[in-house]
Structure formats: structure tokens, C-alpha cells
PDB file of C-alpha atoms in Angstrom:
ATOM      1  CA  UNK A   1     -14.455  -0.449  -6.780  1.00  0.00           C
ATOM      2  CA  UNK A   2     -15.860  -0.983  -9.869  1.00  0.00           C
ATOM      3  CA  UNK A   3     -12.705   0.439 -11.843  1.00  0.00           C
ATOM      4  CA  UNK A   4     -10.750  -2.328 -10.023  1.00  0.00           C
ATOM      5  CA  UNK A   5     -13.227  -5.218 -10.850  1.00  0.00           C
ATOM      6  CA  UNK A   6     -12.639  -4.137 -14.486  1.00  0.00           C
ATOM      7  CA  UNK A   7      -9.236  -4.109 -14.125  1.00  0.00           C
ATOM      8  CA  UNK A   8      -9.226  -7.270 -12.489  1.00  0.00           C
ATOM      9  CA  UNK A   9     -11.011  -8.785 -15.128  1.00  0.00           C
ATOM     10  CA  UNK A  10      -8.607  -7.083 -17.950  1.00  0.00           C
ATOM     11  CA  UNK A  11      -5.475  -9.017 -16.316  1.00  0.00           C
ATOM     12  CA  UNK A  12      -7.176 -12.382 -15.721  1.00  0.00           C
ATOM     13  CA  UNK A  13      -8.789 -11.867 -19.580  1.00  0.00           C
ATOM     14  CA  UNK A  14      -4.908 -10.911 -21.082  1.00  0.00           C
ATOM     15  CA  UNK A  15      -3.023 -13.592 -18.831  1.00  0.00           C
ATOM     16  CA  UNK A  16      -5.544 -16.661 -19.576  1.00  0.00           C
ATOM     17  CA  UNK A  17      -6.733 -17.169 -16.047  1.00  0.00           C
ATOM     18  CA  UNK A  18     -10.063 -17.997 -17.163  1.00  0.00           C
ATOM     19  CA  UNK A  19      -9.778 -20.835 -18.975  1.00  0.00           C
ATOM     20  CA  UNK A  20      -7.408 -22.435 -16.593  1.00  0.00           C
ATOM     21  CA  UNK A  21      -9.196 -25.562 -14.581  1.00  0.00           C
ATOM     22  CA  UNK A  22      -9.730 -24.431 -10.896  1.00  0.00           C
ATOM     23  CA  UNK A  23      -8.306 -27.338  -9.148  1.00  0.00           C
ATOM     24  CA  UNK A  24      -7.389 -28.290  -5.398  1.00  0.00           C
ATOM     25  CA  UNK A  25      -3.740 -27.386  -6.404  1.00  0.00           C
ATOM     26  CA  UNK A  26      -4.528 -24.002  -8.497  1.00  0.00           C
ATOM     27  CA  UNK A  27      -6.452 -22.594  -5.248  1.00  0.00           C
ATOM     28  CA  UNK A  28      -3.865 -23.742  -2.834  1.00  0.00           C
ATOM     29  CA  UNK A  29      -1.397 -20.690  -5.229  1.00  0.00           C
ATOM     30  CA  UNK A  30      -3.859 -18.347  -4.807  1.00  0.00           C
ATOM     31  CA  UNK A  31      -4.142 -18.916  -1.145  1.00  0.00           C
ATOM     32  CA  UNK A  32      -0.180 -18.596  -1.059  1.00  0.00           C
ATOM     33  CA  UNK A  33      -0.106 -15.590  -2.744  1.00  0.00           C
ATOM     34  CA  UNK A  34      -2.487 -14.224  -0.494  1.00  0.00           C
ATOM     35  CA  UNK A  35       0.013 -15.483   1.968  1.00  0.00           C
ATOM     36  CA  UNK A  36       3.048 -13.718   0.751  1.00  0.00           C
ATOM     37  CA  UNK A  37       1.780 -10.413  -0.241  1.00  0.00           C
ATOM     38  CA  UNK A  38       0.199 -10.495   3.453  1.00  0.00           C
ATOM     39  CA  UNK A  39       3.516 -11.012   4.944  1.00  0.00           C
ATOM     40  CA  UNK A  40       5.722  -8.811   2.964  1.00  0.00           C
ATOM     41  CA  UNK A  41       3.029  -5.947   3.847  1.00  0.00           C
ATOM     42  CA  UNK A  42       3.311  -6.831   7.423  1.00  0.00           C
ATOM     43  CA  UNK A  43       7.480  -6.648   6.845  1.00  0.00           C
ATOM     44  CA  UNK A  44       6.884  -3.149   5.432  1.00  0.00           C
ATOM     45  CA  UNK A  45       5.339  -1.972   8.346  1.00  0.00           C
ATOM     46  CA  UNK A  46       7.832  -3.085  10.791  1.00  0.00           C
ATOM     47  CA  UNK A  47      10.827  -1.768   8.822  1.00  0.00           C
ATOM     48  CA  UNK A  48       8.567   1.414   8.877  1.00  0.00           C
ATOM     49  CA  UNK A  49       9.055   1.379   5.093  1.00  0.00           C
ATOM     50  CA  UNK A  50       5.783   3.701   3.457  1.00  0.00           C
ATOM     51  CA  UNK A  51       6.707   2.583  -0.372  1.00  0.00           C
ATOM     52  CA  UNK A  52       6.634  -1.113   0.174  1.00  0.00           C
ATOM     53  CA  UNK A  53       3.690  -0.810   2.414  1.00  0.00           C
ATOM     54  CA  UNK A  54       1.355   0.736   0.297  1.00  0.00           C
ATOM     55  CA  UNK A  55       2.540  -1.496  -2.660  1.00  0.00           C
ATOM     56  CA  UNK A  56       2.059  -4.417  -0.582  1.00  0.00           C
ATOM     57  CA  UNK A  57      -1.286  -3.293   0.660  1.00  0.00           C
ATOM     58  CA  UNK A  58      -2.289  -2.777  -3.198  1.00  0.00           C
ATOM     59  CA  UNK A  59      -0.951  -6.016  -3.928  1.00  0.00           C
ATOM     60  CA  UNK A  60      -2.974  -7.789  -1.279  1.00  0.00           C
ATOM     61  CA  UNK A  61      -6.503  -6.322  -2.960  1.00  0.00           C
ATOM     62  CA  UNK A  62      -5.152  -7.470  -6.129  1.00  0.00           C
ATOM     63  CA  UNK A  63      -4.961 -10.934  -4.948  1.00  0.00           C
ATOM     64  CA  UNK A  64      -8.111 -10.604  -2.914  1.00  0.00           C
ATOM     65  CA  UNK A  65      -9.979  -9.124  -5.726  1.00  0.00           C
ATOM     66  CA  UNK A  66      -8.590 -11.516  -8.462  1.00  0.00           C
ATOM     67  CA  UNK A  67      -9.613 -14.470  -6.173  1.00  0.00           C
ATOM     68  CA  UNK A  68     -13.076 -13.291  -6.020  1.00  0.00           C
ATOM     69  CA  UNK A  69     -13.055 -12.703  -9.817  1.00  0.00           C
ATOM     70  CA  UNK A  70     -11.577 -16.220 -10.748  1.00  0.00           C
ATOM     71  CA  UNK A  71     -14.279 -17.818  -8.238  1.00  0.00           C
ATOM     72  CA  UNK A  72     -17.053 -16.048  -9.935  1.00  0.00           C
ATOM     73  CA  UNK A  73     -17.378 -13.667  -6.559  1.00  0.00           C
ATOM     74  CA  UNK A  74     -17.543 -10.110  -6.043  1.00  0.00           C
ATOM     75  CA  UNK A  75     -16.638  -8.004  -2.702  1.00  0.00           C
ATOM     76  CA  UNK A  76     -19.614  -7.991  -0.386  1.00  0.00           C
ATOM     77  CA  UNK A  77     -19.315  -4.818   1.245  1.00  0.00           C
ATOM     78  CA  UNK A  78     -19.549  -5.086   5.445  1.00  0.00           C
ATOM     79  CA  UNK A  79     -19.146  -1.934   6.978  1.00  0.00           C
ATOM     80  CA  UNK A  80     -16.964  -4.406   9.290  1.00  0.00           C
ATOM     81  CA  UNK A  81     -14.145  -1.806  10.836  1.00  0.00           C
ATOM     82  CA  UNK A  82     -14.122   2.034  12.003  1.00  0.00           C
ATOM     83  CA  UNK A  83     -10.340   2.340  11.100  1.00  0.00           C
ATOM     84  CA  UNK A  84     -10.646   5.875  12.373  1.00  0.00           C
ATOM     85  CA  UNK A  85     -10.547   4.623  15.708  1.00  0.00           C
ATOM     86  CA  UNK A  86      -7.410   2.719  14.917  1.00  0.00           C
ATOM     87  CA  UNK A  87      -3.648   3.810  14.923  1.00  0.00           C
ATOM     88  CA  UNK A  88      -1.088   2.937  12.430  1.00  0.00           C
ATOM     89  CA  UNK A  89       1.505   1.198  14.522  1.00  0.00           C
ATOM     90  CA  UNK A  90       0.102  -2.639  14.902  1.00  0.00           C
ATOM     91  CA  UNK A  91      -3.806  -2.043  14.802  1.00  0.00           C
ATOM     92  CA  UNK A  92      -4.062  -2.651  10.650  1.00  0.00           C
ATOM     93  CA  UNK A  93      -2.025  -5.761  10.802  1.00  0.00           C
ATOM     94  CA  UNK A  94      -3.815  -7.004  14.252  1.00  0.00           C
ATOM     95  CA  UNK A  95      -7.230  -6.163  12.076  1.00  0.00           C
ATOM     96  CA  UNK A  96      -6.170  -7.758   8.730  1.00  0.00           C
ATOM     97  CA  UNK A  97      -4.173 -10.663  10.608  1.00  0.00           C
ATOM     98  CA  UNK A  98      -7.290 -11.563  12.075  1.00  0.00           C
ATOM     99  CA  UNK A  99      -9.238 -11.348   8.589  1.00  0.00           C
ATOM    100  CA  UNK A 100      -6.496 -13.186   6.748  1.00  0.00           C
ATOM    101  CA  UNK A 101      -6.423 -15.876   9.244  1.00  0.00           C
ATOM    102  CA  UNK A 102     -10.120 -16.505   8.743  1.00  0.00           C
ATOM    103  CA  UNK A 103     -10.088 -16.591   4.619  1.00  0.00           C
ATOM    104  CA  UNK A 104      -7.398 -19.378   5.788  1.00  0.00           C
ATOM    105  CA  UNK A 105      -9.600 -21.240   7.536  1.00  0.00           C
ATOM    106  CA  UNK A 106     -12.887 -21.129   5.116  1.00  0.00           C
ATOM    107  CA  UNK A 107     -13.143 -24.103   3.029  1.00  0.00           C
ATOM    108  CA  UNK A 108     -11.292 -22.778   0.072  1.00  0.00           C
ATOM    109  CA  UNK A 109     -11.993 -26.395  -1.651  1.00  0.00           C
ATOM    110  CA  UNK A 110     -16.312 -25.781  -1.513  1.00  0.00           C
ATOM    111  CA  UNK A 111     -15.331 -21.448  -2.145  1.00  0.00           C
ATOM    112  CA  UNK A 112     -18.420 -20.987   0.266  1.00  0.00           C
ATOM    113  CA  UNK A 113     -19.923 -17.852   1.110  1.00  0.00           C
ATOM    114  CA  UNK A 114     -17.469 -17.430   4.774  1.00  0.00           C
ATOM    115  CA  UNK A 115     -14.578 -17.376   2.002  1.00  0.00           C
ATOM    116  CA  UNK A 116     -16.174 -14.920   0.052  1.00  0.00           C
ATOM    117  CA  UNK A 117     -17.132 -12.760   3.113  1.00  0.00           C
ATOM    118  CA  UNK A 118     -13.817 -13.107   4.539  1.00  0.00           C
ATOM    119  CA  UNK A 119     -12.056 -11.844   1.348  1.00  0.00           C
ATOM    120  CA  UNK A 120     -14.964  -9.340   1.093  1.00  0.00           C
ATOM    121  CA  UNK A 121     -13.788  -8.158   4.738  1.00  0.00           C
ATOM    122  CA  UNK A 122     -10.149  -8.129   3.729  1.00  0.00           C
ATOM    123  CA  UNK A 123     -10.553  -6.086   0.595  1.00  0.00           C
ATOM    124  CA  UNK A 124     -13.002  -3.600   2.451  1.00  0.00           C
ATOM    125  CA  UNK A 125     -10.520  -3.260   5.294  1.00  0.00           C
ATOM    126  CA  UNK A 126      -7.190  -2.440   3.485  1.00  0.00           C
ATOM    127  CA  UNK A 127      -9.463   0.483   1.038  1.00  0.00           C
ATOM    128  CA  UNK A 128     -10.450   2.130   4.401  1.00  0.00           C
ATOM    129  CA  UNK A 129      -6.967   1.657   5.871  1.00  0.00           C
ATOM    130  CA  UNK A 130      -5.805   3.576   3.092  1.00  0.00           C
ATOM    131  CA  UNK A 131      -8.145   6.177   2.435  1.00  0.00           C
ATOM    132  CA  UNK A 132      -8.241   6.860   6.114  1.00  0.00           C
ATOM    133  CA  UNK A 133      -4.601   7.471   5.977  1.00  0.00           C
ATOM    134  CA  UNK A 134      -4.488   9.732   2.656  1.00  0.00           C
ATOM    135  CA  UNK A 135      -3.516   7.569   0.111  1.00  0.00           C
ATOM    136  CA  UNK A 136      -5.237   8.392  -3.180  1.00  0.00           C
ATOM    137  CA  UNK A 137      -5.898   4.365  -3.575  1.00  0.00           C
ATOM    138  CA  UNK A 138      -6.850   4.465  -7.049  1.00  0.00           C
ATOM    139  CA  UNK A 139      -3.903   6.660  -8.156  1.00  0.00           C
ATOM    140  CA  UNK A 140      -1.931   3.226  -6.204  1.00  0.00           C
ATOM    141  CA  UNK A 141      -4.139   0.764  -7.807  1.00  0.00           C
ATOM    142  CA  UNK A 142      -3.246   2.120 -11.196  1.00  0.00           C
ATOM    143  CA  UNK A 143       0.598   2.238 -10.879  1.00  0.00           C
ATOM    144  CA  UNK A 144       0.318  -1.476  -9.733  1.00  0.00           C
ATOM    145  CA  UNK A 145      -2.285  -2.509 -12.332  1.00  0.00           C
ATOM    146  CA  UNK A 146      -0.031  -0.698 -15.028  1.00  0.00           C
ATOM    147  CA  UNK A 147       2.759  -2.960 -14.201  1.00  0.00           C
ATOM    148  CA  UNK A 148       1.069  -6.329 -13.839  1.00  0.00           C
ATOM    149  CA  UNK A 149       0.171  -5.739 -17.054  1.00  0.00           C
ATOM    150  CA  UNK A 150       3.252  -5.546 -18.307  1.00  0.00           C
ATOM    151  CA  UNK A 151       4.441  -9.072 -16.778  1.00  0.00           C
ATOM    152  CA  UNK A 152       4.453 -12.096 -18.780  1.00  0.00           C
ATOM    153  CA  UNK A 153       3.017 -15.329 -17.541  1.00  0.00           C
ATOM    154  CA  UNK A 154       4.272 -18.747 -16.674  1.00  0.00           C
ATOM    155  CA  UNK A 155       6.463 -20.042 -13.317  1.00  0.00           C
ATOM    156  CA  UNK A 156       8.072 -17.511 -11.766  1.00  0.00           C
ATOM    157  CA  UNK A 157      12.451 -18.833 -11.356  1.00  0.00           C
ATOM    158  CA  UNK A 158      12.587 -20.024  -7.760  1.00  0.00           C
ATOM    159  CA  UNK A 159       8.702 -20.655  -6.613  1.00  0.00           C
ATOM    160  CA  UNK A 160       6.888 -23.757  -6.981  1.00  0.00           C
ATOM    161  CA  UNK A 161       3.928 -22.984  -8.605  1.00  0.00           C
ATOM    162  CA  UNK A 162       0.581 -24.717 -10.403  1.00  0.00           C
ATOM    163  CA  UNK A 163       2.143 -23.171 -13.521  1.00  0.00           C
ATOM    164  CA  UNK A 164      -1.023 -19.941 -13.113  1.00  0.00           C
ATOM    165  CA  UNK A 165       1.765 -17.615 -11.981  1.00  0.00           C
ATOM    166  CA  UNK A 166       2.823 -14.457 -13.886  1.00  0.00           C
ATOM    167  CA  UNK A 167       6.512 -12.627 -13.285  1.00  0.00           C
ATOM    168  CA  UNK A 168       8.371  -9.790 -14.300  1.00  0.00           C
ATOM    169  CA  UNK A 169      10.367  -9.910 -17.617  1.00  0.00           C
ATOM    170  CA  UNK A 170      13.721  -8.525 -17.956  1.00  0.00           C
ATOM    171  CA  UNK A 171      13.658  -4.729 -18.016  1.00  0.00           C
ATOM    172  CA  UNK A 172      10.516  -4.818 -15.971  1.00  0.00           C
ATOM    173  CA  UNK A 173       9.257  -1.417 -14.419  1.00  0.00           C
ATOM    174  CA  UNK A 174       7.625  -1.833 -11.261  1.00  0.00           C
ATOM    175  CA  UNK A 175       4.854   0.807  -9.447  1.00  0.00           C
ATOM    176  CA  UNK A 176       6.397   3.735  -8.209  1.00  0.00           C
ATOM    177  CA  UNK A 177       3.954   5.424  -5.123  1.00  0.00           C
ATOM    178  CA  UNK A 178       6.381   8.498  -4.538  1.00  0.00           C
ATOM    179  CA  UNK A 179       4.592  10.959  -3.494  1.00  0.00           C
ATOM    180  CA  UNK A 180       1.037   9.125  -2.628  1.00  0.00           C
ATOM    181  CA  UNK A 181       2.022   7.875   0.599  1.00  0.00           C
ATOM    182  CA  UNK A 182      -0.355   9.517   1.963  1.00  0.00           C
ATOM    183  CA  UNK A 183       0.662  10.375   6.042  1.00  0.00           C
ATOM    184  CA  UNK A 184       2.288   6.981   6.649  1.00  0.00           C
ATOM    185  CA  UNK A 185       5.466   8.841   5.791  1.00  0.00           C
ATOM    186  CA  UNK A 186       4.999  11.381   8.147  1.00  0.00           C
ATOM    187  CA  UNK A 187       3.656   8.726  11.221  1.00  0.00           C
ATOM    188  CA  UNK A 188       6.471   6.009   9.921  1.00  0.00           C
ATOM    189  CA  UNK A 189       9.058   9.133  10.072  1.00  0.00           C
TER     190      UNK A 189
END
């Protein structure tokens, strides 16, 4: 965990996000970020596609993570879920539905501590969903860090945004998890 803090902090350091004012409007992107790399994750799962899904699950502890860092947060670890007594089919997304639904509803405009816990629960949940299932999650984490480092910021073409957006520049390489999908390939089939 810490490795990702750090690398967390490397991204919001390089892209500015720090000095940017933390307004009403800025957390309402964050929140729909959240929102989008939630629901193209859940997508991934119900086309039974193992690259996008681990991607998107990275993604969503990026955006979990970075809204803890830009908040002045960390993960508070909960020992919330037992994901070994889960299955793969719709029991992660029930799970994480649940959890994302709640960060929605904490006051986002005071940042309290339910926020913070929720987001804590979120980013604890997705690491053992992972791990449970084989994928070498830092090996993932570093294949997506490694290319949101290598986006440029401003407003991504086509999505409203409070201007604290990054995208990918022309020639862009995205992550690649080939061969760390752990056994989703094998249960997706």
C-alpha cells in the first residue's frame, strides 16, 4: 500500500493537483470519476472481459486512493469482507456496489470521516478481490501508474470537466495486464 500512496502522490505532485482549490465543483469530478471507472469495471465483468476488468479495478483504487490523497486522507484499513467466501460472477460488484453507493452518499462537501471510511472500504475491497483471485496487484498497479504518467493534463475532448482532468496524448500507450489476469480468465472462460 505504501508503494501506491507514493505513487499517488508522484502523479498528483507531476500533474499540479495540489495546488488546485478544492471546490464544490472540483469534488463533484472526482466523485464522477469514481463513477465511471466503477461502471466500466462493472461492464467488464458482464462482457466477461479479464483485461478491462482488472484495468478497471486498478483504475478504481487509483481514483479512490488519489481522492484520499487530494483530501489529505489515507486508507483506513477494515478488515470489512472475507472475499474468499465470495464467487466471481456478481458477488464483487454486489460488494463494491454497495460500498460505492455509500462514498455517494457521505457528505463529500464536509470530506467527513464516513467518506473516508467508505473509500477506505472500497480500496480495501478491490486489493482483496484481486489478490484472492491471483492477480499480482502491484505488477497491475504499475502498468497503470506507468501510463498515467505519461498523460498530459487539461479537459479531456468530449467530457465536461472542472478543468483537473488529465487524458491521453496522441501516441499514448495504455497498461497492458496480459498475462496477470490472474484466474478470472480461466472462471470468465
Amino acid at each position: 500500500m505504501e508503494q501506491f500512496k507514493q505513487d499517488i502522490a508522484e502523479f498528483v505532485k507531476k500533474f499540479k493537483f495540489d495546488t488546485d482549490e478544492m471546490t464544490r465543483s472540483h469534488k463533484d469530478f472526482r466523485q464522477s470519476l469514481l463513477k465511471e471507472e466503477f461502471e466500466e469495471t462493472r461492464q467488464a465483468l458482464i462482457d466477461l472481459d479479464a483485461e478491462e476488468y482488472v484495468d478497471g479495478c486498478i483504475d478504481m483504487l487509483v481514483v479512490s486512493l488519489g481522492n484520499l490523497n487530494l483530501y489529505g486522507s489515507h486508507p483506513k484499513s477494515t478488515h470489512l469482507v472475507d472475499l474468499h467466501s465470495t464467487t466471481l460472477d456478481q458477488s464483487f460488484i454486489r460488494i463494491a456496489s454497495k460500498t460505492y453507493k455509500a462514498v455517494q452518499s457521505a457528505n463529500i462537501g464536509k470530506f467527513d470521516s464516513e467518506y473516508v471510511q467508505q473509500l477506505s472500504n472500497l480500496v480495501e475491497i478491490i486489493i482483496e478481490h484481486l489478490h484472492y483471485y491471483n492477480v499480482d496487484v502491484v505488477k497491475a498497479w504499475n502498468e497503470v501508474h506507468r501510463a498515467n504518467m505519461s498523460k498530459v493534463r487539461g479537459c479531456k475532448p468530449g467530457r465536461a470537466s472542472s478543468g483537473a482532468d488529465v487524458y491521453k496524448p496522441e501516441g499514448w500507450v495504455g497498461p497492458s495486464h496480459v498475462g496477470n489476469h490472474g484466474d478470472f480468465a480461466e472462471i470468465m472462460g
